[in-house]
Coordinates of N, CA and C and ligand atoms in Angstrom, one line a residue:
X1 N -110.8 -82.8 -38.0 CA -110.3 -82.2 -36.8 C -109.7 -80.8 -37.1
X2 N -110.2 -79.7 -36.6 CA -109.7 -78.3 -36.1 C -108.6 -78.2 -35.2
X3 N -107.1 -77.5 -36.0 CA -106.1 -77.2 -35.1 C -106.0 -75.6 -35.2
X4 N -106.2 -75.0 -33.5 CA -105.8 -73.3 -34.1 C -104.1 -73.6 -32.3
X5 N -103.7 -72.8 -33.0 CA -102.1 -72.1 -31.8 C -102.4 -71.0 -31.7
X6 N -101.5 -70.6 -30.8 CA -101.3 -69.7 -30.1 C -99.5 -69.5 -29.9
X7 N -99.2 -68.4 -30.5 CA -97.7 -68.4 -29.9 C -97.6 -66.8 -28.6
X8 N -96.6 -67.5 -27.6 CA -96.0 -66.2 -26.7 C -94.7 -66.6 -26.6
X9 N -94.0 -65.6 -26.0 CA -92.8 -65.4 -25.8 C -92.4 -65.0 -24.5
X10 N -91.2 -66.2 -24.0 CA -90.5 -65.4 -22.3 C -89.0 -65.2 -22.2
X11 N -88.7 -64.8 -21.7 CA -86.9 -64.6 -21.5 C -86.1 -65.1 -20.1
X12 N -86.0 -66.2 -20.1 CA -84.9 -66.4 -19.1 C -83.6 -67.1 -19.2
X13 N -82.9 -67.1 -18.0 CA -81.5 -67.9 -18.0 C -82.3 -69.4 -17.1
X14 N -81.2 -70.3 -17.5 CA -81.3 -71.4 -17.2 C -79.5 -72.0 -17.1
X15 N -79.7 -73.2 -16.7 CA -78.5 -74.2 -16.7 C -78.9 -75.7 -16.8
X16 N -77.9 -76.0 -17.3 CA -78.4 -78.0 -17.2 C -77.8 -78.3 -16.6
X17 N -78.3 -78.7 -15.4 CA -77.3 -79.8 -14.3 C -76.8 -81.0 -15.0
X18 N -75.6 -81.1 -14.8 CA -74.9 -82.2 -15.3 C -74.6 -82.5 -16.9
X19 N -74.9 -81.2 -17.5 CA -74.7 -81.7 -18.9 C -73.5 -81.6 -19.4
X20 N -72.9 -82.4 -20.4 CA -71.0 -81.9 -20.3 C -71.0 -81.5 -21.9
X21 N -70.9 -79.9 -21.2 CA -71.1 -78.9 -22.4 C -71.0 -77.7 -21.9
X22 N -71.4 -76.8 -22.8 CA -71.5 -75.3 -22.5 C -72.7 -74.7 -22.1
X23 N -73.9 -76.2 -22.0 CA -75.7 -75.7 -21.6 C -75.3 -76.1 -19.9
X24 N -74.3 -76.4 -19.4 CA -74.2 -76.7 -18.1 C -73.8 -75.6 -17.6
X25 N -73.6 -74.4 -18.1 CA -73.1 -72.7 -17.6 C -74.4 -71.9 -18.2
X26 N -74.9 -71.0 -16.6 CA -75.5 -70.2 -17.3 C -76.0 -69.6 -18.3
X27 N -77.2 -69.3 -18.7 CA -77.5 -68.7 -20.1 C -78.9 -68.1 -20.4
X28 N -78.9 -67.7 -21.4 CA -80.5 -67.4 -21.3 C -80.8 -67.5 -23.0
X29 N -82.5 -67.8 -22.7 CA -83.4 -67.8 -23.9 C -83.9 -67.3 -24.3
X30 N -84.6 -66.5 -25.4 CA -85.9 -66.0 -25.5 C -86.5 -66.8 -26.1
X31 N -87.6 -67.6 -25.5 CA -88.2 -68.5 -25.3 C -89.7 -68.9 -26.4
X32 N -90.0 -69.3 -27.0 CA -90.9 -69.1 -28.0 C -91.6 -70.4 -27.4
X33 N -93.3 -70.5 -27.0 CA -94.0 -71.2 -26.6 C -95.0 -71.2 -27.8
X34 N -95.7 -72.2 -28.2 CA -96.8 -73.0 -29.0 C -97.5 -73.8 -28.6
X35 N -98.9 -73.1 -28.6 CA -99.8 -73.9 -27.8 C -101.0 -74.2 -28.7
X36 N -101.1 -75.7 -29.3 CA -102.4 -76.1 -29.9 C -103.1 -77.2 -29.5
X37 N -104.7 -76.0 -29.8 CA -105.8 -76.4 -29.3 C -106.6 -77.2 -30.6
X38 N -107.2 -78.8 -30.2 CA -108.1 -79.3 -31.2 C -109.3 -79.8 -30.6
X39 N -109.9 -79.8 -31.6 CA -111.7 -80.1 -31.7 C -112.2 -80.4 -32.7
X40 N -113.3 -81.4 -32.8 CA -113.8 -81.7 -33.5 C -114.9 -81.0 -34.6
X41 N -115.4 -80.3 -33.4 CA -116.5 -79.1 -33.8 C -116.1 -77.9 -33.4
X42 N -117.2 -77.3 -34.4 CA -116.7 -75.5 -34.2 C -117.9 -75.3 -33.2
X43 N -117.9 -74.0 -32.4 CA -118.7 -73.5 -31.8 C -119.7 -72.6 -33.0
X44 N -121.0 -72.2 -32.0 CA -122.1 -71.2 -33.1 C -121.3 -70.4 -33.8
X45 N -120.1 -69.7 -33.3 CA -119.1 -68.8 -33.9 C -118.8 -69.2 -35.0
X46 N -118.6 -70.5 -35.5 CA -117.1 -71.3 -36.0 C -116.1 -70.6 -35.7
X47 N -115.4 -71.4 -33.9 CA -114.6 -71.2 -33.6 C -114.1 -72.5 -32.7
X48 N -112.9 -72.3 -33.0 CA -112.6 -74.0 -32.1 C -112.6 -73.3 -30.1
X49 N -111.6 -72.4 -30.5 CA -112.4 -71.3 -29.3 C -111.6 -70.1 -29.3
X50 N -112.2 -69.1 -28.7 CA -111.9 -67.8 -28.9 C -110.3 -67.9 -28.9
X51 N -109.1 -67.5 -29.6 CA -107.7 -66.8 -29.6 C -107.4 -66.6 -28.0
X52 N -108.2 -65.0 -27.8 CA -108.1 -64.5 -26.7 C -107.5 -65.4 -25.2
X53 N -108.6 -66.0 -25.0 CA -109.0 -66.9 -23.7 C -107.2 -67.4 -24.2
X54 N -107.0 -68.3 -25.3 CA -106.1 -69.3 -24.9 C -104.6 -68.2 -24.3
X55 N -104.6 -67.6 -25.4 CA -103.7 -66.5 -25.2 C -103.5 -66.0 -24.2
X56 N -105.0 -65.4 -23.3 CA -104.5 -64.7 -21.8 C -104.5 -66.3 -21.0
X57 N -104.5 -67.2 -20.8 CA -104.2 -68.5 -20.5 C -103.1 -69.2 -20.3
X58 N -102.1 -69.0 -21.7 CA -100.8 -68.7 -21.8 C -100.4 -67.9 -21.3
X59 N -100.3 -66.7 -20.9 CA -99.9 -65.8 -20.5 C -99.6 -66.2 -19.3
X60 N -100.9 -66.5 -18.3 CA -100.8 -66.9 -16.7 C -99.9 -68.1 -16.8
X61 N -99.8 -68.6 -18.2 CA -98.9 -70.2 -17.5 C -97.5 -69.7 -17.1
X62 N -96.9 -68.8 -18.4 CA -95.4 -68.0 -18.3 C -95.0 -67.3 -17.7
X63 N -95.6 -66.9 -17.1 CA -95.8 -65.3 -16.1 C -94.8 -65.7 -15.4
X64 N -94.8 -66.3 -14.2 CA -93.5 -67.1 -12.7 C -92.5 -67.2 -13.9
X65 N -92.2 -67.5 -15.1 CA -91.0 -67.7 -15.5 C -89.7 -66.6 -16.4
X66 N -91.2 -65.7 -16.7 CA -90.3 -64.5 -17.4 C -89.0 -63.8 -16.8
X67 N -88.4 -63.7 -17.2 CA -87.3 -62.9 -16.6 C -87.1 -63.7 -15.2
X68 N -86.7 -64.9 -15.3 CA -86.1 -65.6 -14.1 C -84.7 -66.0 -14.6
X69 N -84.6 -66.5 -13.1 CA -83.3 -67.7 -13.3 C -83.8 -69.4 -13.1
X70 N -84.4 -69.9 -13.9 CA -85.3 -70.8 -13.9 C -84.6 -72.4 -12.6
X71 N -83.4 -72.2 -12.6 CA -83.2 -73.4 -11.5 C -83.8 -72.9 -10.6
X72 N -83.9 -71.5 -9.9 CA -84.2 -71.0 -8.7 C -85.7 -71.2 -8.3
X73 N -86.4 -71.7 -9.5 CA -87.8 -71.1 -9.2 C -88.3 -73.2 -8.6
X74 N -89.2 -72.9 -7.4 CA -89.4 -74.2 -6.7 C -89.8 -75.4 -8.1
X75 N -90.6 -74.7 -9.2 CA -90.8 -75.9 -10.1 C -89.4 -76.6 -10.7
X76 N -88.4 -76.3 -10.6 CA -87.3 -77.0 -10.8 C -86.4 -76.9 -9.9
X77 N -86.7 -77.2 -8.7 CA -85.8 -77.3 -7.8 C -85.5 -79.2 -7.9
X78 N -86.3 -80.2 -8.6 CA -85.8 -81.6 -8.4 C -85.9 -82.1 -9.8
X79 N -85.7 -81.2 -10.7 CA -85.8 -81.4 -12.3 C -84.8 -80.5 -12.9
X80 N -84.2 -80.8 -14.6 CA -83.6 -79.5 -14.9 C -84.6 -78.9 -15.7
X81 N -84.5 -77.2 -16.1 CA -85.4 -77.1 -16.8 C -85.0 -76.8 -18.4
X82 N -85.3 -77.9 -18.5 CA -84.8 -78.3 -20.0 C -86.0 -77.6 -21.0
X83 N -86.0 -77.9 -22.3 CA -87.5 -77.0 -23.0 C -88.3 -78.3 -22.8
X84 N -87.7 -79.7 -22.6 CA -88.7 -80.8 -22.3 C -89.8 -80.6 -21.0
X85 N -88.9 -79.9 -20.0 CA -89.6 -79.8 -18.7 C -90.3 -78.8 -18.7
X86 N -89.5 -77.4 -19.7 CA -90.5 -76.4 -19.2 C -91.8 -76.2 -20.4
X87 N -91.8 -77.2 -21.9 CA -93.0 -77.8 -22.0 C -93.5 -78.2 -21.6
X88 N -93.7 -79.3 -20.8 CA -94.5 -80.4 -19.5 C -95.5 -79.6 -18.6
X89 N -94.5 -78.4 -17.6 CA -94.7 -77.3 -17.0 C -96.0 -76.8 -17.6
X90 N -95.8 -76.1 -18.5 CA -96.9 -75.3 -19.5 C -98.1 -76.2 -19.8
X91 N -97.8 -77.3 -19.9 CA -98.5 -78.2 -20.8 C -100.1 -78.4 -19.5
X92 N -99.1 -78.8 -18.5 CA -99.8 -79.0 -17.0 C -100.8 -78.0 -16.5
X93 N -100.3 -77.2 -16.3 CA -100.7 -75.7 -16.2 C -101.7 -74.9 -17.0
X94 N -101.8 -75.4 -17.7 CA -102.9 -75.0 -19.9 C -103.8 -76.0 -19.0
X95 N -103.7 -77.2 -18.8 CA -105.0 -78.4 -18.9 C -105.5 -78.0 -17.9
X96 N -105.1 -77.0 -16.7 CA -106.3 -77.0 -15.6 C -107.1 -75.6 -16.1
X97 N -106.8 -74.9 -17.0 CA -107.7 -73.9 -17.5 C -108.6 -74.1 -18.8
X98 N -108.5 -74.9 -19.7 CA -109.0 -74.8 -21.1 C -110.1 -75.5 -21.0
X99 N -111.4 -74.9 -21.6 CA -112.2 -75.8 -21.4 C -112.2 -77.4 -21.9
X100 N -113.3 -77.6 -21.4 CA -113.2 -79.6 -21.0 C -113.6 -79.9 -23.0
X101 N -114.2 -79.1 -23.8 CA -115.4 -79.5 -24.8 C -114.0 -79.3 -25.8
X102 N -112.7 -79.1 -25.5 CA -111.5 -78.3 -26.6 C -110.5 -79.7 -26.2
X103 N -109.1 -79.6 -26.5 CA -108.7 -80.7 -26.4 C -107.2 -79.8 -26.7
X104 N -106.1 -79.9 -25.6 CA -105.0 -79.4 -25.3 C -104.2 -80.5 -25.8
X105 N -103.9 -80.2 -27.7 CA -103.5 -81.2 -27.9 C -101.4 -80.6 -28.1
X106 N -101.0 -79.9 -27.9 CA -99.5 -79.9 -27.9 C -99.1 -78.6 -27.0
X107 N -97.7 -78.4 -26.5 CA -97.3 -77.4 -26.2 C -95.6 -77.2 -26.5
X108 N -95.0 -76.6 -27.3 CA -93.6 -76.8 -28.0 C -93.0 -75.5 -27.3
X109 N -91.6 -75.8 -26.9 CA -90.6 -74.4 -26.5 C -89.9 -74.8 -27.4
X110 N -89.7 -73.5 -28.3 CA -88.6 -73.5 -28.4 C -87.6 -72.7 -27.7
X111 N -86.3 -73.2 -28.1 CA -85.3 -72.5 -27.2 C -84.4 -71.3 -28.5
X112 N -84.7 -71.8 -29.9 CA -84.3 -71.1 -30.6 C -84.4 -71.5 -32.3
X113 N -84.1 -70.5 -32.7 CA -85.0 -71.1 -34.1 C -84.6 -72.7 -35.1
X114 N -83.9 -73.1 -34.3 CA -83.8 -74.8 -34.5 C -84.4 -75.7 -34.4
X115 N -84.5 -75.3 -32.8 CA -84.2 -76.4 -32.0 C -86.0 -76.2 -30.9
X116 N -86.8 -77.2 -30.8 CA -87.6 -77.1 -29.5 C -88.1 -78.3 -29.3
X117 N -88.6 -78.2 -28.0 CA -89.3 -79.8 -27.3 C -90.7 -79.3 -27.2
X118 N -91.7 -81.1 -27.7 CA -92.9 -80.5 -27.7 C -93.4 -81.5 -26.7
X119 N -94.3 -81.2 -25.7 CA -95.3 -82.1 -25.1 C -96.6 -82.1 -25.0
X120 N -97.2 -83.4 -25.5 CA -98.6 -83.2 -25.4 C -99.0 -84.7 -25.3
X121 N -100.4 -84.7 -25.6 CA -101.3 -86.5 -26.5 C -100.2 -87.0 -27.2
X122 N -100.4 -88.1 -27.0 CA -99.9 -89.3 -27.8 C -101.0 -89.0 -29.1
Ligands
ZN1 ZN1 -80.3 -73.4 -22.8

């Protein structure tokens, strides 16, 4: 099995509804996304698939979130957006673009160099 990623980066504020803490007040991230793609085979290239594509692919998933206030935006108007959700988000959004022959096997936020949530395959 062939794993290649992709990392990008976004910046926003967020809040956790209901958390009893200090992530329950305004704040913001710079956001570190990981997105890996697996396959079994390589293309004529030997490529699991071009960088590029996944990259500008990522880009369109983050775009609505850069520089927001992430409660405001309608994808979390009945969720919080946790790095759980705003992996999921990404995760969702990657699978209706990548081709069908590759296999969208993780997508991880971090929220900081600790700490991130990853969603993908079992
Ligand atoms: Zn936070």
């Amino acid at each position: 099995m062939f794993t290649i990623k992709v990392i990008d980066k976004f910046s926003a504020a967020h809040r956790l509804e209901g958390y009893a803490g200090n992530c329950e007040r305004m704040h913001g991230h710079n956001y570190k996304v990981e997105v890996c793609i697996q396959s079994l085979k390589l293309d004529s290239m030997g490529l699991v698939m071009d960088f590029r594509d996944i990259k500008q692919a990522l880009k369109g998933a983050i775009k609505d979130m850069d520089h927001q206030y992430l409660n405001d935006l309608p994808l979390f108007k009945t969720k919080n957006p946790s790095a759980e959700n705003i992996a999921e988000t990404i995760y969702k959004k990657l699978a209706k673009t990548i081709p069908k022959k590759v296999t969208l096997s993780s997508v991880a936020v971090w929220e900081n160099d600790e700490c991130c949530a990853i969603y993908g395959k079992k």
